[in-house]
Each structure stands twice: as structure tokens, then as C-alpha cells.
PQR file of N, CA, C, O and H, with PARSE charges and radii, in Angstrom:
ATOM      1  N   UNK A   1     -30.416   0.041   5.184 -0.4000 1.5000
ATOM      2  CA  UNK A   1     -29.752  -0.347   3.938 -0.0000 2.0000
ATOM      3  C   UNK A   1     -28.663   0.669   3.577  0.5500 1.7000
ATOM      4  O   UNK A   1     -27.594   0.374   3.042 -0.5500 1.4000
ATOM      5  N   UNK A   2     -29.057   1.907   3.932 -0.4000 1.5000
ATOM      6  CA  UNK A   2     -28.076   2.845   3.408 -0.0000 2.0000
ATOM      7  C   UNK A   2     -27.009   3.085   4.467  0.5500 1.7000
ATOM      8  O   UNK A   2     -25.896   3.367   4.023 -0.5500 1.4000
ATOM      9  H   UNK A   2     -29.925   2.148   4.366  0.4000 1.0000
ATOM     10  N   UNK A   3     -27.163   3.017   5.912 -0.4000 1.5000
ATOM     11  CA  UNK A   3     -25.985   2.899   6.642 -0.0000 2.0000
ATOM     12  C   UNK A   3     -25.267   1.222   6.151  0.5500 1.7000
ATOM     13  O   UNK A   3     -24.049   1.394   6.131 -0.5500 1.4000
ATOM     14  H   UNK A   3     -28.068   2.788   6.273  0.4000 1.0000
ATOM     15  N   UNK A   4     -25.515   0.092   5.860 -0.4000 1.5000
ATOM     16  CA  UNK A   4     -24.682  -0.729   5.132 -0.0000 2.0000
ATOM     17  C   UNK A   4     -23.654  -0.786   4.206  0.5500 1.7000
ATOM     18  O   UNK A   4     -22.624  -1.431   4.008 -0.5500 1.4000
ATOM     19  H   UNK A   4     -26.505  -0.048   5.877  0.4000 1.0000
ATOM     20  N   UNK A   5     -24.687   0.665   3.403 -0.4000 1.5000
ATOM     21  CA  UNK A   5     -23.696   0.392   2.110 -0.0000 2.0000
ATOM     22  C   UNK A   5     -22.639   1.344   2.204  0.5500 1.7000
ATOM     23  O   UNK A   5     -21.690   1.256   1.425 -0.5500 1.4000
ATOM     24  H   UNK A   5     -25.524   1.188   3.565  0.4000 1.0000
ATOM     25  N   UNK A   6     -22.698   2.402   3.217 -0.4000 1.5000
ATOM     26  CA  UNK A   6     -21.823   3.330   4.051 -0.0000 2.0000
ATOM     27  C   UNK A   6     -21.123   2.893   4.441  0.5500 1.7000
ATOM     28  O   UNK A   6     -19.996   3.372   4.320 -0.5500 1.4000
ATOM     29  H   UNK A   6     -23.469   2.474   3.850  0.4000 1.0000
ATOM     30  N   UNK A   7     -21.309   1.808   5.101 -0.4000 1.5000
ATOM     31  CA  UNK A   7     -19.862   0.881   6.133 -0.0000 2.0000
ATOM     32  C   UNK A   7     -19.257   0.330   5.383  0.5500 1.7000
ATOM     33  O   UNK A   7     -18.040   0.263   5.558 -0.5500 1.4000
ATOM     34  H   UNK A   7     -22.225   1.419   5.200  0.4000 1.0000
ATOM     35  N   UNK A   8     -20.065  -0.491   3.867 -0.4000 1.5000
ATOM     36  CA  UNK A   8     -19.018  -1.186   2.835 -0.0000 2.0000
ATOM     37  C   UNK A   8     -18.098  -0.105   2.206  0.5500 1.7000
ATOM     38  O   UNK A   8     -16.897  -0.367   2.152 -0.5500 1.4000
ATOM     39  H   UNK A   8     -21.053  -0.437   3.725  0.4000 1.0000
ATOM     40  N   UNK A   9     -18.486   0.931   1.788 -0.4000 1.5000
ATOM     41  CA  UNK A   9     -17.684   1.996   1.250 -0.0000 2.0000
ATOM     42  C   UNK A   9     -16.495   2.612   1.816  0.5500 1.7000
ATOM     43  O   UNK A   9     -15.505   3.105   1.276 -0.5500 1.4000
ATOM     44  H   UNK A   9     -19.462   1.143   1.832  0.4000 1.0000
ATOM     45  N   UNK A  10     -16.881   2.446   3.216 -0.4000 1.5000
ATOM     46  CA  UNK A  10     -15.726   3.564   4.133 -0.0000 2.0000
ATOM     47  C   UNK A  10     -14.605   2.104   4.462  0.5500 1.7000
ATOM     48  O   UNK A  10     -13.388   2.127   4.644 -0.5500 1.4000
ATOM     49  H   UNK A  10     -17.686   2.047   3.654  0.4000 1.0000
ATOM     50  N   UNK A  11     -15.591   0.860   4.447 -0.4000 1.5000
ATOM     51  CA  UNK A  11     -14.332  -0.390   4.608 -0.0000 2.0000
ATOM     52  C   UNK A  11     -13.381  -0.479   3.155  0.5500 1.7000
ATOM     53  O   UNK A  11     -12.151  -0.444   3.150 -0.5500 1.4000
ATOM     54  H   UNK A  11     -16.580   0.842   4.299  0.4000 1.0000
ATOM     55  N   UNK A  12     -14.094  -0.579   2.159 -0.4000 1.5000
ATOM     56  CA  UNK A  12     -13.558  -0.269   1.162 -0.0000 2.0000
ATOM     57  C   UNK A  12     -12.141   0.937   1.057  0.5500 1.7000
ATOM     58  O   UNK A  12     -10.920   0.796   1.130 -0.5500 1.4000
ATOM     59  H   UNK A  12     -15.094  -0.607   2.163  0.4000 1.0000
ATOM     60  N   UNK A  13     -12.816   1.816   0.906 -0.4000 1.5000
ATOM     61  CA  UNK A  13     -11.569   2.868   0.984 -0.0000 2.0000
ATOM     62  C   UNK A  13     -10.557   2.586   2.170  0.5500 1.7000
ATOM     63  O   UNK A  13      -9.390   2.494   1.790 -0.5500 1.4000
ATOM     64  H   UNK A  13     -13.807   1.930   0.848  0.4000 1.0000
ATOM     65  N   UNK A  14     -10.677   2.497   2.949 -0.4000 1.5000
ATOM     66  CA  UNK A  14      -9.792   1.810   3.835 -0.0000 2.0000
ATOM     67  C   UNK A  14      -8.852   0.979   3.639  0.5500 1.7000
ATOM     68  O   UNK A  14      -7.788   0.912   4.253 -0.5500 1.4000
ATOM     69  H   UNK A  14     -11.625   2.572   3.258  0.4000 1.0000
ATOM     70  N   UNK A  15      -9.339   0.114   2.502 -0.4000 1.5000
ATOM     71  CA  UNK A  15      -8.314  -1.098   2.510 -0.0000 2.0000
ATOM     72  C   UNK A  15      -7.975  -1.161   1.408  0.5500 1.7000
ATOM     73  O   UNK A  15      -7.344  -2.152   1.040 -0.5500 1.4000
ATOM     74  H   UNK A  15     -10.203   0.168   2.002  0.4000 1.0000
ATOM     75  N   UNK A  16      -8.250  -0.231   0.609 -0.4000 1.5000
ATOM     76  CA  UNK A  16      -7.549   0.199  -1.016 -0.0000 2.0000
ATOM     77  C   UNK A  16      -6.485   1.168   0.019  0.5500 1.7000
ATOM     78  O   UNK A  16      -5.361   0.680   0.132 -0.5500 1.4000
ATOM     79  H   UNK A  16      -8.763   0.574   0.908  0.4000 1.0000
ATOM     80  N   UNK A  17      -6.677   2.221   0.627 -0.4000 1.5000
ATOM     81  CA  UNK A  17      -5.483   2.930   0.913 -0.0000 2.0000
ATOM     82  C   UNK A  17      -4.454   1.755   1.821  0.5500 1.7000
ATOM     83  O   UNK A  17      -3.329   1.560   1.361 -0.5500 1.4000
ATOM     84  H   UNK A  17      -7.590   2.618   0.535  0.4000 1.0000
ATOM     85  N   UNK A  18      -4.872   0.995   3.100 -0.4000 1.5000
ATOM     86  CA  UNK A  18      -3.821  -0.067   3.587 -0.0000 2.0000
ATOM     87  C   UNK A  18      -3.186  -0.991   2.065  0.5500 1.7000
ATOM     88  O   UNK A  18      -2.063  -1.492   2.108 -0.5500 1.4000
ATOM     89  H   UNK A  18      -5.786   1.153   3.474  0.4000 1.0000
ATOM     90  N   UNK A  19      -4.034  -1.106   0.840 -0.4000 1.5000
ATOM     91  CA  UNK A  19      -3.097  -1.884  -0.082 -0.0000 2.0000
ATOM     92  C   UNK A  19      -1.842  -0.709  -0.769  0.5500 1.7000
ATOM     93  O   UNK A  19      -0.632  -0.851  -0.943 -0.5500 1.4000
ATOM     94  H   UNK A  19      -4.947  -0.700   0.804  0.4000 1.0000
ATOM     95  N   UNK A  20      -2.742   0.419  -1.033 -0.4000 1.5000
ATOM     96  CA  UNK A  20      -1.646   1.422  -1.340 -0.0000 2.0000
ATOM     97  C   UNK A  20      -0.377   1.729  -0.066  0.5500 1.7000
ATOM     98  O   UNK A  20       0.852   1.774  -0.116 -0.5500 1.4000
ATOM     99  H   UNK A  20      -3.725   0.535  -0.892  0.4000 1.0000
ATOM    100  N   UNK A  21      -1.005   1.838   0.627 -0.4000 1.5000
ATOM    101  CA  UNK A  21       0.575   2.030   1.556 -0.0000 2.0000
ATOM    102  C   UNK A  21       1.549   1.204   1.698  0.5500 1.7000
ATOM    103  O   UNK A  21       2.752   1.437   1.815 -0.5500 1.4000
ATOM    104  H   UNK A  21      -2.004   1.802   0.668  0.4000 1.0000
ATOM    105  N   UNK A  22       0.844  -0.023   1.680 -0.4000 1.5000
ATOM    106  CA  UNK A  22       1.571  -1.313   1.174 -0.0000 2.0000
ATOM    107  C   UNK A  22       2.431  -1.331   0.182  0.5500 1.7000
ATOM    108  O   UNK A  22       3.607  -1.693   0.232 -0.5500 1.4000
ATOM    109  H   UNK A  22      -0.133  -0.212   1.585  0.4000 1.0000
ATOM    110  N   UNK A  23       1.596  -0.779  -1.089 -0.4000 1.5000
ATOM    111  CA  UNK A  23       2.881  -1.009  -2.560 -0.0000 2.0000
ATOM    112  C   UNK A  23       3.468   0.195  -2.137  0.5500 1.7000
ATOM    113  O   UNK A  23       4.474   0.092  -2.839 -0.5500 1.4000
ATOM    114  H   UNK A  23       0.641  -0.485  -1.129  0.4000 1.0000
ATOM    115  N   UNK A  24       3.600   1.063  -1.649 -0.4000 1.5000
ATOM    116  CA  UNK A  24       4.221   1.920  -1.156 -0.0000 2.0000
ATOM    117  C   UNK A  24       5.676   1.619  -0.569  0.5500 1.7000
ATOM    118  O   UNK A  24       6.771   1.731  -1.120 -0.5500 1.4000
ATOM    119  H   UNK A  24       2.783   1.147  -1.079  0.4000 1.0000
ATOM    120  N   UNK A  25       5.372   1.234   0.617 -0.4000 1.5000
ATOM    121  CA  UNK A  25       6.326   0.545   1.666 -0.0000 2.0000
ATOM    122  C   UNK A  25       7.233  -0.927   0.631  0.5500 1.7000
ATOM    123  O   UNK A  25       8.333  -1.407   0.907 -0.5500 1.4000
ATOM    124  H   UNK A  25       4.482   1.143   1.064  0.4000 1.0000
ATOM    125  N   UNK A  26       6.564  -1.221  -0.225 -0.4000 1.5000
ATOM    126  CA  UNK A  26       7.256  -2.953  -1.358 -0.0000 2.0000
ATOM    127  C   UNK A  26       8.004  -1.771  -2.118  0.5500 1.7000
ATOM    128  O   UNK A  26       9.227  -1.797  -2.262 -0.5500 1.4000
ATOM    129  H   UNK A  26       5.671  -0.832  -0.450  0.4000 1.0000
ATOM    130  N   UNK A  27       7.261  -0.801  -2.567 -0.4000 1.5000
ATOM    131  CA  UNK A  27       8.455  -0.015  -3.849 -0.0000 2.0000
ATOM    132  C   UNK A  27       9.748   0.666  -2.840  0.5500 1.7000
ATOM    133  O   UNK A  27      10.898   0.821  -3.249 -0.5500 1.4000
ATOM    134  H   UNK A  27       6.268  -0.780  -2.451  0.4000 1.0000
ATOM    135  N   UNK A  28       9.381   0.938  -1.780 -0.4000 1.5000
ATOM    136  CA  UNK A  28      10.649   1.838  -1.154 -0.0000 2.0000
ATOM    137  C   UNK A  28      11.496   0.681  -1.015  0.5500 1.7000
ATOM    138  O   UNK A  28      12.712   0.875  -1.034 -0.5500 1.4000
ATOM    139  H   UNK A  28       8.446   0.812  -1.448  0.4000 1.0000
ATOM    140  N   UNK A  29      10.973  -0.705  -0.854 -0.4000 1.5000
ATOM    141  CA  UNK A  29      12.251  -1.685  -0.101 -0.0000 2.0000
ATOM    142  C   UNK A  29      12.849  -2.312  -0.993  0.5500 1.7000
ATOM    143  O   UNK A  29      13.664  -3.202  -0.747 -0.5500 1.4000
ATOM    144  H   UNK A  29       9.985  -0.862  -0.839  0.4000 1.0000
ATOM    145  N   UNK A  30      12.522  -1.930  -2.165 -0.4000 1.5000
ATOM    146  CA  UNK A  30      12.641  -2.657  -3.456 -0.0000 2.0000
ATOM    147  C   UNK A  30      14.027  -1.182  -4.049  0.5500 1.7000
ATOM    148  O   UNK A  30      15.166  -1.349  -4.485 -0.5500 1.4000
ATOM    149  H   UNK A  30      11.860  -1.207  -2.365  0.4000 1.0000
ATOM    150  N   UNK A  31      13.581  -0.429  -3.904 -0.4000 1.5000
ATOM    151  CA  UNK A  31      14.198   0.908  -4.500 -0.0000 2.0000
ATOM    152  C   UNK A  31      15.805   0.704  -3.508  0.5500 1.7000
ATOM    153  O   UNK A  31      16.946   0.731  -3.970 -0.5500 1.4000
ATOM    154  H   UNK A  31      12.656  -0.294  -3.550  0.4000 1.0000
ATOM    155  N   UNK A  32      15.459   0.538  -2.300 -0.4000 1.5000
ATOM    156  CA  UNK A  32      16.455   0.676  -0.691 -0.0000 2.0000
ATOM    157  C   UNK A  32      17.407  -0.867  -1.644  0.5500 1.7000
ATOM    158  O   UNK A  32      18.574  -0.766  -2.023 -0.5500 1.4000
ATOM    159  H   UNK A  32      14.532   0.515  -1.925  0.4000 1.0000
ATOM    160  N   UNK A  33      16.746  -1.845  -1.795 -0.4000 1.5000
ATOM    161  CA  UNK A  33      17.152  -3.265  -2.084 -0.0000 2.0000
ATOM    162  C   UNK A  33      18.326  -3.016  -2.826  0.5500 1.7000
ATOM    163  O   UNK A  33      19.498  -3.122  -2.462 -0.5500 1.4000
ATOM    164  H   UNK A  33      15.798  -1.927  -1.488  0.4000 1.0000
ATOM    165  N   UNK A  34      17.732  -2.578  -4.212 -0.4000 1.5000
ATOM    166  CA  UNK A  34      18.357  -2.088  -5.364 -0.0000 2.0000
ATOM    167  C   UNK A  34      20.114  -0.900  -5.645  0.5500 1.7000
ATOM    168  O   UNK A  34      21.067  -0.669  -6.389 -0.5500 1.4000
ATOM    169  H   UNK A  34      16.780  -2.492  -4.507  0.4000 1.0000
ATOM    170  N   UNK A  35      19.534  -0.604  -4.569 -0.4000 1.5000
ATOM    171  CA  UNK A  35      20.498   0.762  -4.656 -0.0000 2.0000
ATOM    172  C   UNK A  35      21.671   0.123  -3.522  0.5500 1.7000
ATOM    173  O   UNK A  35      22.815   0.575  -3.547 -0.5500 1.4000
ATOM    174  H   UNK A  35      18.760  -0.792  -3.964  0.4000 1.0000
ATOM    175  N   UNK A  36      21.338  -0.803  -2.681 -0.4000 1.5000
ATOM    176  CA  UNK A  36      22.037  -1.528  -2.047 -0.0000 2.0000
ATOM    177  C   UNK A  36      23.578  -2.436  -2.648  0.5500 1.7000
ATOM    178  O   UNK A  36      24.792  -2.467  -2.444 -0.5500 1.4000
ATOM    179  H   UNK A  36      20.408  -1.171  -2.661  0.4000 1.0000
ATOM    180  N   UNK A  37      22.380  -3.167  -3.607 -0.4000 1.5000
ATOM    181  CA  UNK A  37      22.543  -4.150  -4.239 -0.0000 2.0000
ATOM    182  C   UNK A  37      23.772  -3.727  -5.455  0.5500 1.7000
ATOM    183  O   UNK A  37      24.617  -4.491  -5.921 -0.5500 1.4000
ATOM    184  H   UNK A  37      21.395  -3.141  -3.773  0.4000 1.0000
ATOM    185  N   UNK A  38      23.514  -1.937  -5.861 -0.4000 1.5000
ATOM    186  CA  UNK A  38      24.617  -1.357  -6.774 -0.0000 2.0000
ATOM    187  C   UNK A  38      25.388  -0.902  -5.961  0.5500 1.7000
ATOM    188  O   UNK A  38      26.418  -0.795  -6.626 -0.5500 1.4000
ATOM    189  H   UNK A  38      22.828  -1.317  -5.482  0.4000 1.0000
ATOM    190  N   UNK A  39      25.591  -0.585  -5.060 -0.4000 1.5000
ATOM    191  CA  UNK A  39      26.364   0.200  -4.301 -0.0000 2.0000
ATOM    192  C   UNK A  39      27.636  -0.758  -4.085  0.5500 1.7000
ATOM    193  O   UNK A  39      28.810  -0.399  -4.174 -0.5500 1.4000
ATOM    194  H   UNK A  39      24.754  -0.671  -4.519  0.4000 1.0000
ATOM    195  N   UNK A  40      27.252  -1.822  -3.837 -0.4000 1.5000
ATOM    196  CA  UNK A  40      27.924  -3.134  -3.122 -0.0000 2.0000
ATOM    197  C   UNK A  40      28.524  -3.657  -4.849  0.5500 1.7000
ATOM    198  O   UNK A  40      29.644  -4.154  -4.960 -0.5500 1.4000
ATOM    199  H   UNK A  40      26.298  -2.114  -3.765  0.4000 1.0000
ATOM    200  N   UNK A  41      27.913  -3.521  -5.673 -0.4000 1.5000
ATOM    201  CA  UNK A  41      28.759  -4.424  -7.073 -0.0000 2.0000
ATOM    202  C   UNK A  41      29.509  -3.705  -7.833  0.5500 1.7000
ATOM    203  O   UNK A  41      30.103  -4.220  -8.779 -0.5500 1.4000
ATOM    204  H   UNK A  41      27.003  -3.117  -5.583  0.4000 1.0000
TER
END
């Protein structure tokens, strides 16, 4: 039971940090987008 709830935890954290790197990688392309987007108007 307790190696289970070990594997849910470490899957867990795992895929909170892959969602964080994610908004990570959306804010830089969004920031890159933006600054594009003034540069050019």
C-alpha cells in the first residue's frame, strides 16, 4: 500500500512540474509573440 501511494506521489510531482514547464515554455512564446508583434507595428 505504501509503495502505491509512493508511485502516485512521485507520478504526481512529475506531472505538476511537466505542466509547469509547459506554462513556462506558453509564457516565453507568448512574451517572444508579443515583442514580435511590437517590434513589427
Amino acid at each position: 500500500m505504501a509503495n502505491t501511494e509512493a508511485t502516485i506521489m512521485g507520478s504526481k510531482t512529475n506531472s505538476s512540474k511537466a505542466v509547469s514547464a509547459l506554462g513556462y515554455l506558453g509564457l516565453a512564446a507568448i512574451v517572444a509573440a508579443g515583442f514580435l508583434f511590437y517590434s513589427l507595428a
